[in-house]
Coordinates of C-alpha atoms in Angstrom, one line a residue:
M21 CA 7.8 50.3 12.3
S22 CA 7.7 53.9 13.3
S23 CA 10.1 56.2 11.6
T24 CA 13.7 56.3 12.1
P25 CA 15.7 58.5 12.0
P26 CA 18.6 58.8 8.1
P27 CA 21.5 56.3 8.7
R28 CA 24.8 58.7 9.0
T29 CA 26.7 55.5 9.8
Y30 CA 27.2 51.7 7.8
R31 CA 28.7 48.7 8.9
V32 CA 28.8 45.9 6.1
K33 CA 29.5 42.0 7.2
S34 CA 30.1 40.2 4.3
F35 CA 29.7 36.4 4.6
G36 CA 31.2 33.6 2.6
C37 CA 32.6 33.6 -1.6
Q38 CA 34.3 36.3 -2.8
M39 CA 31.8 37.4 -5.1
N40 CA 30.1 38.6 -2.2
V41 CA 33.4 40.0 -1.0
Y42 CA 33.2 42.3 -3.9
D43 CA 29.8 42.3 -3.8
G44 CA 30.6 44.4 0.0
E45 CA 32.3 46.2 -1.0
R46 CA 29.9 47.9 -3.8
M47 CA 26.9 47.7 -1.1
A48 CA 29.7 50.4 0.7
E49 CA 30.6 52.3 -2.0
L50 CA 26.8 53.3 -2.5
L51 CA 26.3 54.0 0.7
G52 CA 29.5 56.3 1.4
A53 CA 27.5 57.9 -2.0
Q54 CA 23.9 58.6 -0.5
G55 CA 26.4 60.7 2.6
I56 CA 26.6 56.7 4.5
T57 CA 29.9 57.2 6.5
P58 CA 31.5 54.0 8.3
A59 CA 30.9 53.5 12.0
P60 CA 33.6 53.6 14.1
D61 CA 36.2 50.8 15.6
G62 CA 33.5 50.1 18.4
E63 CA 30.4 52.0 17.6
A64 CA 27.6 51.7 16.5
A65 CA 26.8 51.6 13.0
D66 CA 22.9 53.6 12.5
L67 CA 22.5 50.4 9.6
V68 CA 24.5 47.1 9.5
V69 CA 23.7 44.9 6.1
L70 CA 24.4 41.8 6.2
N71 CA 25.6 39.9 3.3
T72 CA 24.8 37.2 3.4
C73 CA 25.8 33.3 1.5
H74 CA 23.6 29.8 1.1
I75 CA 26.8 27.5 0.7
R76 CA 27.6 27.3 4.0
E77 CA 25.5 24.0 6.2
K78 CA 23.0 26.4 8.2
A79 CA 22.8 29.0 7.4
A80 CA 19.6 30.6 7.4
E81 CA 19.9 29.4 10.5
K82 CA 23.2 31.3 11.7
V83 CA 21.5 34.7 9.7
Y84 CA 18.9 35.2 12.5
S85 CA 21.2 34.3 15.3
D86 CA 23.1 37.2 13.8
I87 CA 19.9 39.5 13.9
G88 CA 18.9 38.2 17.6
R89 CA 23.0 39.2 18.7
I90 CA 22.4 42.7 16.5
T91 CA 18.7 44.6 17.9
K92 CA 20.6 42.8 21.7
E93 CA 24.4 44.4 21.2
W94 CA 24.4 46.7 18.7
G95 CA 21.9 49.7 19.8
R96 CA 22.8 53.5 18.9
K97 CA 23.6 56.3 20.7
D98 CA 19.9 57.5 20.7
G99 CA 18.7 54.8 22.1
T100 CA 16.8 53.4 18.5
A101 CA 18.2 50.1 17.4
P102 CA 19.7 50.3 13.4
L103 CA 18.4 50.0 11.0
I104 CA 18.9 46.1 9.5
A105 CA 19.2 44.4 5.4
V106 CA 19.7 41.2 4.6
A107 CA 21.5 41.1 1.1
G108 CA 23.0 38.4 -0.4
C109 CA 22.1 34.1 -1.2
V110 CA 20.4 34.1 2.1
A111 CA 18.0 36.9 1.3
Q112 CA 17.2 35.6 -2.2
A113 CA 16.3 32.2 -0.7
E114 CA 14.7 33.4 1.9
G115 CA 13.2 36.5 0.7
E116 CA 9.2 36.9 2.7
E117 CA 10.3 34.4 5.4
I118 CA 13.4 36.3 7.2
M119 CA 10.4 39.7 7.2
A120 CA 8.0 36.9 8.7
R121 CA 10.7 35.7 11.5
A122 CA 12.4 38.6 12.0
P123 CA 11.0 41.9 12.8
A124 CA 13.6 43.7 13.0
V125 CA 15.1 43.8 9.6
S126 CA 14.0 46.4 7.3
M127 CA 15.0 45.6 4.0
V128 CA 15.7 42.1 2.7
V129 CA 17.3 42.4 -0.7
G130 CA 18.3 39.6 -3.5
P131 CA 22.1 40.3 -5.2
Q132 CA 20.9 41.6 -8.4
A133 CA 18.6 44.1 -6.9
Y134 CA 21.5 45.8 -4.1
H135 CA 21.7 49.4 -6.0
R136 CA 18.1 49.4 -5.2
L137 CA 18.7 50.2 -1.8
P138 CA 19.0 54.1 -1.5
A139 CA 15.7 53.6 -2.0
M140 CA 14.4 50.6 0.7
I141 CA 16.7 52.7 2.9
A142 CA 14.7 56.0 2.1
E143 CA 11.4 53.7 2.8
A144 CA 12.0 52.2 5.7
V145 CA 13.7 55.8 7.5
Q146 CA 9.0 56.1 6.4
G147 CA 8.6 53.0 8.5
R148 CA 8.0 50.4 5.3
R149 CA 9.7 47.0 5.0
S150 CA 10.0 45.8 2.0
V151 CA 12.0 43.3 0.2
D152 CA 13.1 43.4 -3.1
T153 CA 14.6 40.3 -4.0
D154 CA 13.9 39.9 -8.7
M155 CA 16.2 39.6 -10.8
P156 CA 15.7 42.5 -12.8
A157 CA 17.1 42.4 -17.1
E158 CA 18.9 45.2 -16.4
T159 CA 21.5 45.5 -15.5
K160 CA 22.7 46.4 -11.5
F161 CA 26.8 47.5 -12.8
D162 CA 25.2 50.9 -14.7
A163 CA 23.0 52.2 -11.5
L164 CA 26.5 51.7 -9.5
P165 CA 28.9 54.7 -8.2
A166 CA 32.6 54.6 -9.8
R167 CA 34.9 53.1 -7.8
R168 CA 37.1 54.6 -4.4
K169 CA 40.3 54.2 -3.8
V170 CA 41.1 50.4 -3.3
G171 CA 44.7 48.2 -2.3
P172 CA 47.1 46.9 -4.0
S173 CA 44.7 44.1 -5.2
A174 CA 41.1 44.5 -6.0
F175 CA 38.4 42.0 -6.8
L176 CA 36.4 42.8 -10.1
T177 CA 33.4 40.6 -10.9
V178 CA 32.6 40.3 -14.6
Q179 CA 30.0 37.4 -14.7
E180 CA 27.6 35.9 -12.8
G181 CA 25.4 33.3 -12.1
C182 CA 25.0 29.9 -13.4
D183 CA 23.2 27.5 -15.9
K184 CA 25.2 24.3 -14.6
F185 CA 23.1 22.7 -11.6
C186 CA 24.9 21.3 -10.0
T187 CA 23.1 18.9 -8.0
Y188 CA 23.8 20.3 -4.4
C189 CA 23.6 23.2 -5.0
V190 CA 21.7 26.6 -5.1
V191 CA 24.1 29.3 -7.3
P192 CA 21.4 29.2 -10.2
Y193 CA 18.2 29.5 -7.6
T194 CA 19.7 32.9 -6.2
R195 CA 22.5 34.3 -8.6
G196 CA 19.8 33.8 -11.6
A197 CA 21.2 32.1 -15.8
E198 CA 25.1 32.7 -16.0
V199 CA 24.5 36.8 -17.3
S200 CA 28.5 38.7 -19.0
R201 CA 29.4 42.0 -18.4
S202 CA 30.0 44.2 -21.2
F203 CA 34.0 44.0 -22.9
N204 CA 34.2 48.1 -23.0
D205 CA 32.8 48.2 -19.1
L206 CA 34.9 46.0 -17.5
V207 CA 38.2 47.6 -19.0
A208 CA 36.8 51.1 -17.6
E209 CA 36.6 49.8 -14.8
A210 CA 39.5 48.2 -14.3
N211 CA 41.1 51.1 -15.2
T212 CA 40.1 52.9 -12.2
L213 CA 40.0 49.7 -10.2
I214 CA 43.7 51.1 -11.1
E215 CA 44.4 54.8 -11.1
A216 CA 42.7 54.2 -7.3
G217 CA 45.7 52.1 -6.1
A218 CA 45.6 48.7 -7.5
R219 CA 48.5 46.4 -9.1
E220 CA 46.6 42.8 -9.7
I221 CA 43.3 42.5 -10.2
T222 CA 40.9 39.8 -10.3
L223 CA 38.4 39.3 -12.5
L224 CA 35.2 36.7 -11.2
G225 CA 32.0 35.0 -11.8
Q226 CA 30.6 31.9 -10.4
N227 CA 31.9 30.1 -13.7
V228 CA 34.5 33.0 -14.0
N229 CA 35.3 31.2 -17.7
A230 CA 32.1 31.2 -18.7
W231 CA 32.4 34.8 -19.5
R232 CA 31.6 35.6 -23.4
D233 CA 31.5 39.3 -25.4
D234 CA 28.1 39.9 -27.6
R235 CA 30.9 38.7 -29.7
G236 CA 31.8 35.3 -28.6
R237 CA 35.4 35.6 -27.0
G238 CA 35.9 34.8 -24.4
L239 CA 38.4 35.5 -21.0
E240 CA 41.1 35.2 -22.5
K241 CA 40.9 38.1 -24.4
L242 CA 39.8 40.3 -21.8
V243 CA 43.0 39.2 -20.2
E244 CA 44.9 40.0 -23.0
E245 CA 42.9 43.3 -22.7
L246 CA 43.5 44.5 -19.2
A247 CA 47.3 42.7 -19.3
A248 CA 47.9 45.5 -21.5
I249 CA 47.4 47.8 -19.4
P250 CA 50.7 49.3 -18.2
E251 CA 50.4 50.1 -14.9
L252 CA 48.1 46.6 -13.5
A253 CA 51.2 44.7 -13.2
R254 CA 49.0 41.5 -12.1
I255 CA 45.6 39.6 -13.1
R256 CA 43.7 36.1 -12.0
Y257 CA 40.8 34.4 -12.0
T258 CA 37.8 32.9 -10.4
T259 CA 36.4 30.0 -9.8
S260 CA 36.3 28.1 -13.4
H261 CA 34.6 24.7 -13.5
P262 CA 36.6 22.2 -15.6
N263 CA 33.6 21.9 -19.2
D264 CA 34.6 25.8 -19.4
M265 CA 38.7 26.3 -19.3
T266 CA 38.9 26.7 -22.9
E267 CA 42.3 26.2 -25.6
G268 CA 42.2 30.6 -25.9
L269 CA 42.4 30.2 -21.8
I270 CA 44.9 27.3 -21.4
E271 CA 47.5 29.1 -23.8
A272 CA 46.4 32.6 -21.6
H273 CA 48.8 30.7 -18.8
R274 CA 52.5 30.4 -21.0
D275 CA 51.5 33.6 -23.4
I276 CA 50.9 36.4 -20.8
A277 CA 53.3 36.8 -18.1
K278 CA 51.1 38.9 -16.1
L279 CA 48.4 36.3 -15.7
M280 CA 49.2 34.2 -12.5
P281 CA 50.8 30.9 -12.8
F282 CA 47.3 29.8 -10.5
L283 CA 44.3 27.8 -11.3
H284 CA 41.3 27.7 -9.0
L285 CA 39.5 24.6 -10.7
P286 CA 37.2 23.0 -8.3
V287 CA 36.9 18.6 -9.3
Q288 CA 33.7 18.4 -5.8
A289 CA 34.6 14.3 -5.6
G290 CA 37.8 11.7 -7.4
N291 CA 34.5 9.6 -8.1
D292 CA 32.7 9.5 -11.3
R293 CA 29.8 8.3 -10.5
V294 CA 29.4 11.1 -7.6
L295 CA 30.6 13.4 -10.1
K296 CA 27.6 12.0 -12.7
A297 CA 25.3 12.3 -8.7
M298 CA 26.3 16.1 -8.6
N299 CA 25.4 16.8 -12.5
R300 CA 29.1 18.3 -13.2
S301 CA 29.3 16.8 -16.4
H302 CA 33.0 16.4 -15.9
N303 CA 34.4 13.2 -15.6
V304 CA 38.2 12.5 -13.4
A305 CA 39.7 11.8 -16.6
S306 CA 38.7 14.8 -18.3
Y307 CA 39.7 16.8 -15.4
L308 CA 42.9 15.3 -15.5
A309 CA 43.2 15.8 -18.2
V310 CA 42.8 19.7 -19.1
L311 CA 45.4 19.8 -15.8
D312 CA 47.8 18.2 -18.2
K313 CA 47.4 20.8 -20.5
V314 CA 47.6 23.8 -18.1
R315 CA 50.9 21.9 -16.8
A316 CA 51.7 22.0 -20.4
A317 CA 50.9 25.0 -20.8
R318 CA 53.0 27.0 -17.2
A319 CA 54.8 24.2 -15.8
D320 CA 55.0 25.9 -12.4
I321 CA 51.8 26.7 -12.0
A322 CA 50.2 26.1 -9.1
L323 CA 46.7 24.0 -8.8
S324 CA 43.6 24.7 -6.3
G325 CA 40.1 22.9 -6.0
D326 CA 37.0 22.9 -3.8
F327 CA 36.0 18.8 -2.8
I328 CA 32.8 18.4 -1.0
V329 CA 32.6 15.0 1.1
G330 CA 29.6 12.8 2.6
F331 CA 27.3 13.7 -0.7
P332 CA 24.0 11.2 -1.2
G333 CA 25.1 8.2 -1.9
E334 CA 29.1 8.5 -1.6
S335 CA 30.7 5.6 -0.1
D336 CA 34.4 4.0 1.6
A337 CA 35.8 3.2 -1.5
E338 CA 34.3 6.1 -3.5
F339 CA 35.3 8.2 -1.2
E340 CA 39.1 6.8 -1.1
D341 CA 38.2 7.3 -5.3
T342 CA 39.0 11.1 -4.1
L343 CA 42.1 10.4 -1.5
R344 CA 43.3 8.8 -4.0
L345 CA 43.1 11.7 -6.9
V346 CA 44.1 15.1 -3.7
E347 CA 47.6 11.9 -4.1
Q348 CA 47.7 12.3 -7.7
V349 CA 47.4 16.2 -8.6
G350 CA 49.9 17.8 -5.6
Y351 CA 47.2 21.0 -4.8
A352 CA 48.7 23.5 -3.3
Q353 CA 45.7 24.7 -1.4
C354 CA 41.9 23.2 -1.8
F355 CA 38.7 24.5 0.0
S356 CA 37.1 21.1 1.5
F357 CA 33.3 21.1 2.9
K358 CA 30.8 18.5 4.3
Y359 CA 27.6 17.9 2.3
S360 CA 24.8 19.9 3.4
P361 CA 21.3 19.6 1.8
R362 CA 19.7 23.1 0.2
P363 CA 15.8 23.1 0.4
G364 CA 14.9 22.8 -3.3
T365 CA 18.1 21.3 -4.6
P366 CA 17.1 18.1 -6.4
A367 CA 20.6 16.1 -3.6
A368 CA 18.1 17.2 -0.7
T369 CA 15.6 14.2 -1.2
M370 CA 17.8 11.6 -2.6
D371 CA 18.0 8.4 -0.8
D372 CA 21.4 7.4 0.9
Q373 CA 22.0 11.1 3.1
I374 CA 25.4 10.1 5.1
A375 CA 25.3 9.8 8.4
P376 CA 27.4 13.4 10.2
E377 CA 29.6 11.1 11.9
V378 CA 30.8 9.2 8.7
M379 CA 31.2 13.3 7.7
D380 CA 34.0 14.3 9.8
E381 CA 35.4 11.4 9.8
R382 CA 35.8 11.8 5.5
L383 CA 36.5 14.8 5.8
Q384 CA 39.4 15.1 8.2
R385 CA 40.8 13.3 6.6
L386 CA 40.7 15.1 3.2
Q387 CA 41.7 17.3 5.0
G388 CA 44.6 15.8 6.3
A389 CA 45.8 14.7 2.7
L390 CA 44.9 18.7 1.4
N391 CA 47.1 20.1 3.8
T392 CA 50.0 17.7 3.6
S393 CA 49.5 18.2 -0.2
Q394 CA 50.1 22.0 0.5
L395 CA 53.0 21.8 2.5
A396 CA 54.4 20.4 -0.2
F397 CA 53.7 22.8 -2.5
N398 CA 55.3 25.5 -0.1
Q399 CA 58.2 23.4 0.6
A400 CA 59.6 22.9 -3.0
S401 CA 59.3 26.5 -3.0
V402 CA 62.0 27.2 -0.7
G403 CA 64.9 28.9 -2.2
Q404 CA 63.6 29.2 -5.0
R405 CA 63.0 33.5 -5.8
C406 CA 59.4 35.0 -6.9
T407 CA 58.1 39.2 -7.0
V408 CA 56.2 39.6 -3.8
L409 CA 53.2 41.9 -3.9
V410 CA 53.1 43.8 -0.6
E411 CA 49.7 44.3 0.6
R412 CA 49.9 44.6 4.5
R413 CA 52.1 45.6 7.3
G414 CA 52.9 42.8 9.8
K415 CA 52.4 42.5 13.8
L416 CA 56.3 42.2 14.1
A417 CA 57.5 45.3 13.1
G418 CA 59.5 46.0 10.2
Q419 CA 57.4 42.8 9.1
W420 CA 55.8 42.8 5.8
L421 CA 52.3 40.7 4.1
G422 CA 52.1 39.6 0.6
K423 CA 51.2 36.9 -2.1
S424 CA 53.1 35.3 -3.8
P425 CA 52.3 34.8 -7.9
W426 CA 51.3 31.5 -6.1
L427 CA 49.3 33.4 -3.8
Q428 CA 51.1 32.1 -2.0
S429 CA 51.1 34.1 1.5
V430 CA 55.2 35.2 2.0
H431 CA 56.3 37.1 4.7
F432 CA 59.0 40.2 5.3
T433 CA 61.6 43.1 6.8
G434 CA 63.1 45.1 5.2
D435 CA 62.4 49.1 3.1
A436 CA 58.6 47.9 1.6
A437 CA 55.9 50.3 1.6
I438 CA 52.0 48.7 0.3
G439 CA 51.0 48.0 -2.8
D440 CA 55.1 47.6 -3.5
L441 CA 56.1 44.5 -5.2
V442 CA 59.2 43.2 -4.3
E443 CA 62.1 40.9 -4.8
V444 CA 62.1 38.3 -2.4
E445 CA 64.0 34.7 -1.9
L446 CA 61.7 32.1 0.3
V447 CA 63.6 30.8 2.8
E448 CA 61.5 28.5 4.7
A449 CA 58.3 26.8 4.8
G450 CA 55.7 26.9 6.8
P451 CA 51.8 24.3 6.7
N452 CA 49.4 28.6 5.6
S453 CA 52.4 30.4 4.8
L454 CA 56.7 31.4 4.2
S455 CA 59.4 33.7 5.4
A456 CA 61.6 35.3 2.9
K457 CA 64.6 37.6 1.7
L458 CA 64.1 40.8 0.3
S459 CA 66.8 40.7 -1.8
Q460 CA 65.3 44.2 -3.3
P461 CA 62.3 46.4 -4.6
A462 CA 61.0 45.1 -7.7
H463 CA 58.5 48.1 -9.2
A464 CA 57.9 50.4 -6.8

């Protein structure tokens, strides 16, 4: 690969989970600190970063497809191809294989090493390709620049990695072991986000409620500290594991008003045998017991979860157990997926892999049940007054969009601005959003 002009513009394309969104934002900030600016809409970028996710089906193949499209369609004004960096979990899993299969790629960098992008770009400018999928002991966060201007709602990664080793999941292999960031660093970054305009902060982690500081304190202590910051109005966290829902965190939902009444707690299946095969370390009864405790602490809490259909060996009767669980819980919203094997995971070599057409039928039935549950939750909200955090303008004149305390999308018209907290009455429910009538501004 010959030398190329240093990149002056970039584009980061992130896939998958909210942690990838956070990582994409941090990579953009890192590039900005090097004097590289975002490419204007509709214009080619000198550097394209594909921030990949390995959870979705055929994730690696989709990355190669994107690389091919970039090399054909995204050429720079001087006629040269853009520098391409593949980051994230596919980068971690594929490593040198990406370099072998995609000569157009200049850099492959894993999610624990993206703070090294500037050095890798310097190598690429000189025509040298590089791969960095190390999981260094030192924290990448210390090498990242200060947070820049953000919107009214911001993400803050507090924990990375996973020690649970669910048999279908690649996260322990692509993100590494569970690591918690320090209490003081998190409070400092939260204050920076608030100074930059954030009114709401969502704490992120592969198992966010496994976060512990060096004194052994759990996530509720971090939530309590952040809630004491006057300018911060709302706190959320995701994604949680049922086994890490401590009594202290449950009580925080009762005692800390700024902690929003929303809990994303994946169960994955509604049958104990399937859960054991998944190595989920909880069963249906223990999961429901956690939900009962949470509802006792905060009666209006909205519940969310993740489900996988068609796990190897799942019978029709076991799938019916999942449908019964959905009906019993009454989820406000959920994510659901067909099982897809990930190389290197135990489930990929299990017997009794489910036929694709069976998984398709089950997913349609499950999503139908989840959509019914979500609509029922939204309809039950009609008539309530609540505070909405205004996040952006709507498509119609004078229309605004924001989130309710229960993470519902709400639209209304009236006198407001991005970042306002306004009081509304919810007047009409749809499957994915609610319309509201503005009552009065709350905390502008």
